[in-house]
XYZ file of C-alpha atoms in Angstrom:
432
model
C 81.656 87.137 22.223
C 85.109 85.430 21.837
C 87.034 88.220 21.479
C 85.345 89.703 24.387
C 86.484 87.108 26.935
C 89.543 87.093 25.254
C 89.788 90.747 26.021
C 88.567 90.286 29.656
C 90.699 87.382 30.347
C 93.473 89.427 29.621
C 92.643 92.358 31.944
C 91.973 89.925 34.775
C 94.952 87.941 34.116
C 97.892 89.961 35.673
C 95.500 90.781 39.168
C 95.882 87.289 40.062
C 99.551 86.812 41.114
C 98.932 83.453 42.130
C 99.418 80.619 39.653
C 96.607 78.298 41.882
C 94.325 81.024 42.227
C 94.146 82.111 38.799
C 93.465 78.605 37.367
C 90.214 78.381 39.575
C 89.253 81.997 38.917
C 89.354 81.436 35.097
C 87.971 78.544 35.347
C 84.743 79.754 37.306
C 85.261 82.898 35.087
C 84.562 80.924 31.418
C 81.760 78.724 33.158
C 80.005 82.132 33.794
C 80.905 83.482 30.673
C 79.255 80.113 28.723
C 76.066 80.444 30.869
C 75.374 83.921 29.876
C 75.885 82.540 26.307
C 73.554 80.099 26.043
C 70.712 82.033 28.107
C 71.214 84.543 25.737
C 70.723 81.716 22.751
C 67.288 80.216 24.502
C 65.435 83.620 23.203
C 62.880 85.831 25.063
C 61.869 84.594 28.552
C 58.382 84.005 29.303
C 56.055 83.050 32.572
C 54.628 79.122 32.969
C 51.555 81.198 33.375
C 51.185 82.771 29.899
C 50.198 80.844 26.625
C 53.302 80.192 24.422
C 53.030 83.171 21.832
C 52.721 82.021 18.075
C 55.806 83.787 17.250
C 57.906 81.455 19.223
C 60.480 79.594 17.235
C 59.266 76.721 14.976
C 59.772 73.430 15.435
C 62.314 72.221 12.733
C 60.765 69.687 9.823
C 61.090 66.173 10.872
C 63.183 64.498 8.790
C 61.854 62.010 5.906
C 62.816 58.351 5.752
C 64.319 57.225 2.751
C 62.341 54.754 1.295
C 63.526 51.233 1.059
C 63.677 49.525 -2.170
C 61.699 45.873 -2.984
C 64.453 43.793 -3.228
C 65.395 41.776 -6.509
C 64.486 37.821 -6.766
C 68.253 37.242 -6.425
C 68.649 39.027 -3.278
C 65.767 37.540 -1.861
C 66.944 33.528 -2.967
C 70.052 34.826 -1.187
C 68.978 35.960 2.038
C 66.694 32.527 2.286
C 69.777 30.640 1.584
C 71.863 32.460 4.354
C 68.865 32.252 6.674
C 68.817 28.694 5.442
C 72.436 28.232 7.172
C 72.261 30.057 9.567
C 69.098 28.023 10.892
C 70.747 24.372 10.292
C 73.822 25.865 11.993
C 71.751 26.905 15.127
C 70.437 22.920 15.225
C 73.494 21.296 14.619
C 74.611 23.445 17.740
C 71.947 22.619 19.621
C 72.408 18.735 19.030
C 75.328 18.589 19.462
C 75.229 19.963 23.004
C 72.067 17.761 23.585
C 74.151 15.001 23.110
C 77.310 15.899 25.505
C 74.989 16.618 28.112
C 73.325 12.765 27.346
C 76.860 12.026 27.518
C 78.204 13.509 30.383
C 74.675 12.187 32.372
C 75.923 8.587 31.112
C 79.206 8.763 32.231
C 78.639 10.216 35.910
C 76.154 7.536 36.038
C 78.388 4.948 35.546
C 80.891 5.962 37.647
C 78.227 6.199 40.545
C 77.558 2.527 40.159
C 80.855 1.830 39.965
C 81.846 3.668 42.874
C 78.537 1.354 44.623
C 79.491 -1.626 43.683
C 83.242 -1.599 44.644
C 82.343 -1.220 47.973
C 79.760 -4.030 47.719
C 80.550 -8.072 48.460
C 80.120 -10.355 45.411
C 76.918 -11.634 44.705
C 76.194 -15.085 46.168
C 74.943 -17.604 43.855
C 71.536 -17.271 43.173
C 69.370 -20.105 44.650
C 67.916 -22.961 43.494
C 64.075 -21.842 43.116
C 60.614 -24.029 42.737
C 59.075 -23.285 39.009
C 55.132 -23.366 39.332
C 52.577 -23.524 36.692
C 49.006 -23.332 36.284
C 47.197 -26.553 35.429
C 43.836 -26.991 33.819
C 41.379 -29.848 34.170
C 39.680 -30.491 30.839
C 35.875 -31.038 31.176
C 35.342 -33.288 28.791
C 38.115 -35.643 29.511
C 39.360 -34.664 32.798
C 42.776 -34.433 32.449
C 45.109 -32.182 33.582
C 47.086 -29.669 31.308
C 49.085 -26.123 31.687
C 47.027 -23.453 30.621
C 49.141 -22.725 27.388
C 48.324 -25.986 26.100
C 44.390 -26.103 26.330
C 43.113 -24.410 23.169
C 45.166 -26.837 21.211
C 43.860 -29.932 23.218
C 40.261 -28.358 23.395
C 40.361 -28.599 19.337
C 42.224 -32.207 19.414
C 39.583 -33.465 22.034
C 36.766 -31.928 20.549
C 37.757 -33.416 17.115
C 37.805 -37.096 18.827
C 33.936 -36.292 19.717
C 32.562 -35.186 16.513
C 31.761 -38.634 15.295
C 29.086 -39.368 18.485
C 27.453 -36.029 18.550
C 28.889 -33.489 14.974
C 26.463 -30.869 15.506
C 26.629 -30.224 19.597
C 30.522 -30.775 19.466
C 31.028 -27.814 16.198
C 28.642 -25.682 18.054
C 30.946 -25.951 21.656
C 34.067 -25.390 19.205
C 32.719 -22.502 17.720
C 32.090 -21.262 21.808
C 34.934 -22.501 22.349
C 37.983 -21.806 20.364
C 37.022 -18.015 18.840
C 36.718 -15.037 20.874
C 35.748 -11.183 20.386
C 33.846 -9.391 17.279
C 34.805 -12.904 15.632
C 33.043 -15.227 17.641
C 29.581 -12.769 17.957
C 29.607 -11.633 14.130
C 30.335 -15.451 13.046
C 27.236 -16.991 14.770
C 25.195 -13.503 13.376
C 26.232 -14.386 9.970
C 25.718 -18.366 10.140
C 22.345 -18.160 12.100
C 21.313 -15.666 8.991
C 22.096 -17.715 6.285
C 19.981 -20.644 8.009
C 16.942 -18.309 9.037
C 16.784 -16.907 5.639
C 16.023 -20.393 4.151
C 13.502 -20.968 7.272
C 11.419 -18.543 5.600
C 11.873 -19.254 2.129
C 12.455 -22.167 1.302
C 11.883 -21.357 -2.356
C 14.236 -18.747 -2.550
C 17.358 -20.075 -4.989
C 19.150 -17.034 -4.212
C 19.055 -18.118 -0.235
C 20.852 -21.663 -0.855
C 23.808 -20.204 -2.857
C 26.226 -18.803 -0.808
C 29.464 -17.526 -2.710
C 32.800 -17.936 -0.882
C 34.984 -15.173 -2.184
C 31.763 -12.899 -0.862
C 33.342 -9.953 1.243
C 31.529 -10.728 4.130
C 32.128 -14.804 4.193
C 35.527 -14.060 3.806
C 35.979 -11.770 7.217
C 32.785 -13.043 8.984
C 32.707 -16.916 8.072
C 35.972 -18.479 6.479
C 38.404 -17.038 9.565
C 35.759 -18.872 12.091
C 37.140 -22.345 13.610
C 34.286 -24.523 13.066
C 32.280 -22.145 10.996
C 32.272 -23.802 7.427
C 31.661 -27.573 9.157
C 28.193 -26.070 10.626
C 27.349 -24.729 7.471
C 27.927 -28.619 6.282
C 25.631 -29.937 9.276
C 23.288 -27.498 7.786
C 23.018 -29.463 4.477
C 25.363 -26.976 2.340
C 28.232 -28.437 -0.225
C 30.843 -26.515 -1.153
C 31.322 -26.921 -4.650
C 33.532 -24.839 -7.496
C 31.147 -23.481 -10.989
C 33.045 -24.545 -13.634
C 31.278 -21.070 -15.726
C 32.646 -18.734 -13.451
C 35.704 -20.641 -11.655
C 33.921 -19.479 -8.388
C 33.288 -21.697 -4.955
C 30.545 -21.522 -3.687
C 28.210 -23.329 -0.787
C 25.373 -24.474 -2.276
C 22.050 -26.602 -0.813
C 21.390 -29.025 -3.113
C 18.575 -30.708 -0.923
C 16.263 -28.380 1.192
C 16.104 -30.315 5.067
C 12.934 -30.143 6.849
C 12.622 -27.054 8.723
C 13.075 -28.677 12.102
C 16.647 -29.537 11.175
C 17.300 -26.177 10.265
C 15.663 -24.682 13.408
C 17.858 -26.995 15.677
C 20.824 -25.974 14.347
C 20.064 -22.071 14.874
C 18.846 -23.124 18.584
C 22.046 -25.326 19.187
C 24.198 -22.821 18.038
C 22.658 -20.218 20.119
C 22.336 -21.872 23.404
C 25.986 -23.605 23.349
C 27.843 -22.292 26.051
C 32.113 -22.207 25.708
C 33.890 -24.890 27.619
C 35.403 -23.272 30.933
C 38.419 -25.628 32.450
C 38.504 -26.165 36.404
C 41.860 -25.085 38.289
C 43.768 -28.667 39.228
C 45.063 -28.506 42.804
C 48.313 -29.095 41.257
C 49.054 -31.213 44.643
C 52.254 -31.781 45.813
C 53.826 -32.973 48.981
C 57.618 -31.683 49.701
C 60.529 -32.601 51.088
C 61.359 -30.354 54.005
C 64.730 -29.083 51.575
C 62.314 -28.497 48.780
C 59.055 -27.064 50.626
C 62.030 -24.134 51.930
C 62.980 -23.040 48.354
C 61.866 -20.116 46.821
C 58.825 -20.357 44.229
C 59.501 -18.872 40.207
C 56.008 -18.237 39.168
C 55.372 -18.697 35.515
C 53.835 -16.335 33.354
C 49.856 -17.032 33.738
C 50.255 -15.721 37.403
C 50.968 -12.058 35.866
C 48.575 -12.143 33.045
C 46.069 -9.570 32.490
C 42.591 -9.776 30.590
C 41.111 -7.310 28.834
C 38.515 -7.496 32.109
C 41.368 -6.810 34.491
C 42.117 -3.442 32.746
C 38.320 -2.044 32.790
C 38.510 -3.157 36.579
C 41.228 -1.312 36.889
C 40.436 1.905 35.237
C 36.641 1.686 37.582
C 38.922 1.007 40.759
C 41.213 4.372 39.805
C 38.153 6.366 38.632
C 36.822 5.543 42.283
C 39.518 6.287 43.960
C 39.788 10.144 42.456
C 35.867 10.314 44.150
C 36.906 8.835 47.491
C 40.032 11.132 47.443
C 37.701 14.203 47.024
C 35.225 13.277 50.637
C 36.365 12.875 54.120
C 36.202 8.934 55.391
C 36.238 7.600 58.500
C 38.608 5.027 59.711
C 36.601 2.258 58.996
C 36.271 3.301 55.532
C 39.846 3.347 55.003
C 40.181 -0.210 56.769
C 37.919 -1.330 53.884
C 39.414 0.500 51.150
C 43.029 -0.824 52.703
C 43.376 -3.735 49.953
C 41.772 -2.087 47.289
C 44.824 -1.488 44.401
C 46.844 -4.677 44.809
C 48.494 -5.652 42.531
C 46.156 -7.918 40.142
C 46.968 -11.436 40.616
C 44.257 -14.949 39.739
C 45.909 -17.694 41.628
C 47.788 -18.376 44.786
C 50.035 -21.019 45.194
C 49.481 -22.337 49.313
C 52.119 -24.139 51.273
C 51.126 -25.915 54.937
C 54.166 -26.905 56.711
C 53.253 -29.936 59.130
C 54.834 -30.894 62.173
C 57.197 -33.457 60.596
C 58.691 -30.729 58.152
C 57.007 -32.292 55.138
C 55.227 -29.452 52.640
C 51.675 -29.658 51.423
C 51.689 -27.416 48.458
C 48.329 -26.380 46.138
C 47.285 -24.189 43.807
C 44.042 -22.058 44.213
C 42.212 -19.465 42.786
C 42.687 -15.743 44.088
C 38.839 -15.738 44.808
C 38.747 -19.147 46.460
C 37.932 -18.377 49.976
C 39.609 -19.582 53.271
C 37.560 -21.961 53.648
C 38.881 -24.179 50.687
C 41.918 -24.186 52.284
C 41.008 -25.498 55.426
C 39.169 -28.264 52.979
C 41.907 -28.792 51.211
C 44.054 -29.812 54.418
C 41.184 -31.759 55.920
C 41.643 -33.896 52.464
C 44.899 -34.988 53.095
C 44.922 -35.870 56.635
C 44.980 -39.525 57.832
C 42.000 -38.561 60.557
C 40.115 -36.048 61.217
C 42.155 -33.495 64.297
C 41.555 -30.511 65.529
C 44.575 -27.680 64.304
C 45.202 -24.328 63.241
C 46.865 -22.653 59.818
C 48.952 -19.630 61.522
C 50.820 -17.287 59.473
C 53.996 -16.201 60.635
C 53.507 -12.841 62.824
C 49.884 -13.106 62.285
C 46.672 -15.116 64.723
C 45.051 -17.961 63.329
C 43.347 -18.242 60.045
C 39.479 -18.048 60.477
C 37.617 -20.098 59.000
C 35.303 -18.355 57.021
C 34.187 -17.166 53.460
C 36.862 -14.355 53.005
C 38.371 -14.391 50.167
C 42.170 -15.825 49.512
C 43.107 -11.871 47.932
C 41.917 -10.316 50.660
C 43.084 -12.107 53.332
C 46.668 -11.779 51.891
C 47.358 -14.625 50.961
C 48.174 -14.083 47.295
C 50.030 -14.577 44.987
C 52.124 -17.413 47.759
C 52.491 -17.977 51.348
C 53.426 -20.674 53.856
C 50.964 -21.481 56.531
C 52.140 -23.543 59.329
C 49.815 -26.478 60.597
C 49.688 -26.098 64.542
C 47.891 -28.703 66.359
C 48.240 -30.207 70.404
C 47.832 -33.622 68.561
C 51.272 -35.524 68.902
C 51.928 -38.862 66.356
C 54.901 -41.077 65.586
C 53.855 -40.788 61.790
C 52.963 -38.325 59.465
C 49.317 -36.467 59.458
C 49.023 -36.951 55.622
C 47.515 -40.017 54.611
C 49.555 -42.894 52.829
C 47.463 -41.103 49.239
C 49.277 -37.995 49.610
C 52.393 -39.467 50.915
C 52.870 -41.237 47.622
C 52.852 -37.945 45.387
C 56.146 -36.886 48.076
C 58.903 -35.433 45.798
């Protein structure tokens, strides 16, 4: 088929005197020429009707995969090792640009506040501020002591009472200075060992009470006041020279009424709760305008305040999920402050002198009003105004919601006009 072209091309060659025009004419010429070959190489033609005959060329063989090899021990320790690499590579990669973009977030940082504060005036000097406490009135002795300080003077106090009334006093100090699983599985274990001798009093095994015993050791020994009930009780603690072990032993069985007032006294003791001290003060008009530096026991949480907390949320989700009116959202409006137990009050009178106290955050307004009607010379007819706000009312709201935590400065507003102060010559002497 070559040589025929060939043979053609040269026939048809000299007709075409033009250079141009023979280049396209052979060039259409051969594309013809190459058609014709390959329809000639597709076979027979058929119609898209007809069924492909069986005589129609067969498909070649596919072609079989070689089949791979399992490879050695070596070769596979050597591609874990390279994978190995290639892994801790990847990481160290990956750290390492971790760490410039930490970097880089540090650095425009800085040069943000840098760029803030240069075009900031220097801080002023910061001021002089009022430090307040919380002070707690014993109720055994009455006096007055921050609430840091009262387990330790609870246990000295209590210690100075023993000697008039032993069993009362231990049973208030074991109220009193334990808490928790401690306190409730202490009195469980010491009101057991007492019943059990209630109701045998025969027993030997019931007045013998080993120390090193597991559950003396977590339930007992730990418990402030627990081993001098057990000694109210009638049990000695004495070491067995056989075994080297303590133990608490009853050497003399009491009569059963001792024993069954000491499992009623323990159970009906109650633990000592301290009342708030007023804290009074009276302040000098440069004093009563500082700022006041709370101390910690204003921020403190209880376990109690958390549960509240976790209700108040859990509340909130279902109120979220209902429509309210607006007078259900004035109500909910000071639910979710911020969780504060006292308030520390200031009245400013008309003479600039302070009258400063410390309340509780669910004293209501009312105690306040009290309070000032305390430390006037007479009795006069005024009103505590808040700044931008009316009058205080007199009533039984509570000091958190009314606002007023955890300080504020009422000023004392009355038409009654005196050369002296309104406080009484009392509260005049505790000026500072």
């Amino acid at each position: 088929r070559i040589q025929i072209l060939f043979e053609n091309v040269t026939i048809l060659a000299p007709i075409c005197g033009n250079a141009v025009h023979s280049r396209i004419f052979m060039k259409k010429f051969i594309k013809k020429i190459v058609s014709d070959v390959k329809f000639a190489d597709a076979g027979p033609g058929h119609r898209l009707t007809e069924q492909p005959s069986s005589s129609s060329r067969p498909n070649p063989a596919p072609k079989a995969h070689p089949v791979r090899k399992e490879p050695t021990r070596d070769a596979k320790t050597a591609g874990a090792a390279a994978l190995a690499r290639l892994e801790a590579a990847n990481n160290k990669s990956s750290v390492m640009q971790s760490q410039k973009l930490q970097l880089r977030r540090q650095m425009d940082k800085e040069q943000r506040e840098t760029a803030t504060t240069s075009n900031q005036p220097p801080p002023r000097e910061p001021e002089v501020i009022e430090q307040v406490g919380i002070q707690l009135k014993c109720p055994i002795c009455s006096a007055s002591h921050p609430k840091p300080n009262m387990s330790s003077h609870y246990e000295s106090c209590l210690e100075q009472r023993l000697e008039r009334d032993p069993l009362s006093t231990t049973c208030i100090m074991i109220h009193t200075l334990n808490t928790g699983d401690l306190l409730t599985n202490g009195m469980k274990t010491l009101s057991f060992f007492v019943e059990n001798v209630i109701k045998d009093r025969d027993e030997v095994k019931y007045k013998k009470i080993r120390v090193s015993n597991a559950g003396v050791q977590k339930k007992v020994m730990p418990l402030v006041g627990g081993t001098e009930f057990l000694e109210l009780v009638g049990f000695s603690r004495i070491r067995d020279d056989a075994d080297g072990e303590e133990y608490f032993i009853l050497l003399e069985t009491p009569p059963n009424e001792h024993l069954q007032k000491c499992v009623d006294t323990l159970a009906s003791s109650t633990k000592l709760t301290p009342t708030l001290d007023r804290d009074i003060k009276v302040l000098q008009p440069d004093r009563g305008v500082k700022k006041i530096d709370f101390s910690p026991d204003f921020y403190r949480i209880t376990r109690e305040d958390v549960m509240s907390e976790h209700r108040r949320l859990t509340d909130e989700v279902a109120r979220n999920q209902v429509l309210r009116t607006k007078e259900m959202r004035e109500r909910d409006a000071g639910v979710g402050m911020r969780i504060y137990h006292y308030a520390v009050i200031r009245v400013r009178f008309p003479d600039g002198l302070f009258l400063q106290g410390t309340f509780s955050a669910h004293d209501v307004v009312e105690s306040v009003f009290k309070f000032v009607d305390d430390s006037l010379r007479k009795v006069i007819e005024y009103n505590l105004i808040l700044p931008g706000c009316p009058p205080l009312k007199r009533d039984q709201t509570t000091l958190k919601a009314a606002g007023l935590v955890p300080s504020v400065t009422l000023t004392l507003s009355t038409p009654h006009r005196s050369e002296f102060t309104l406080l009484s010559d009392e509260y005049v002497s505790k000026l500072c």
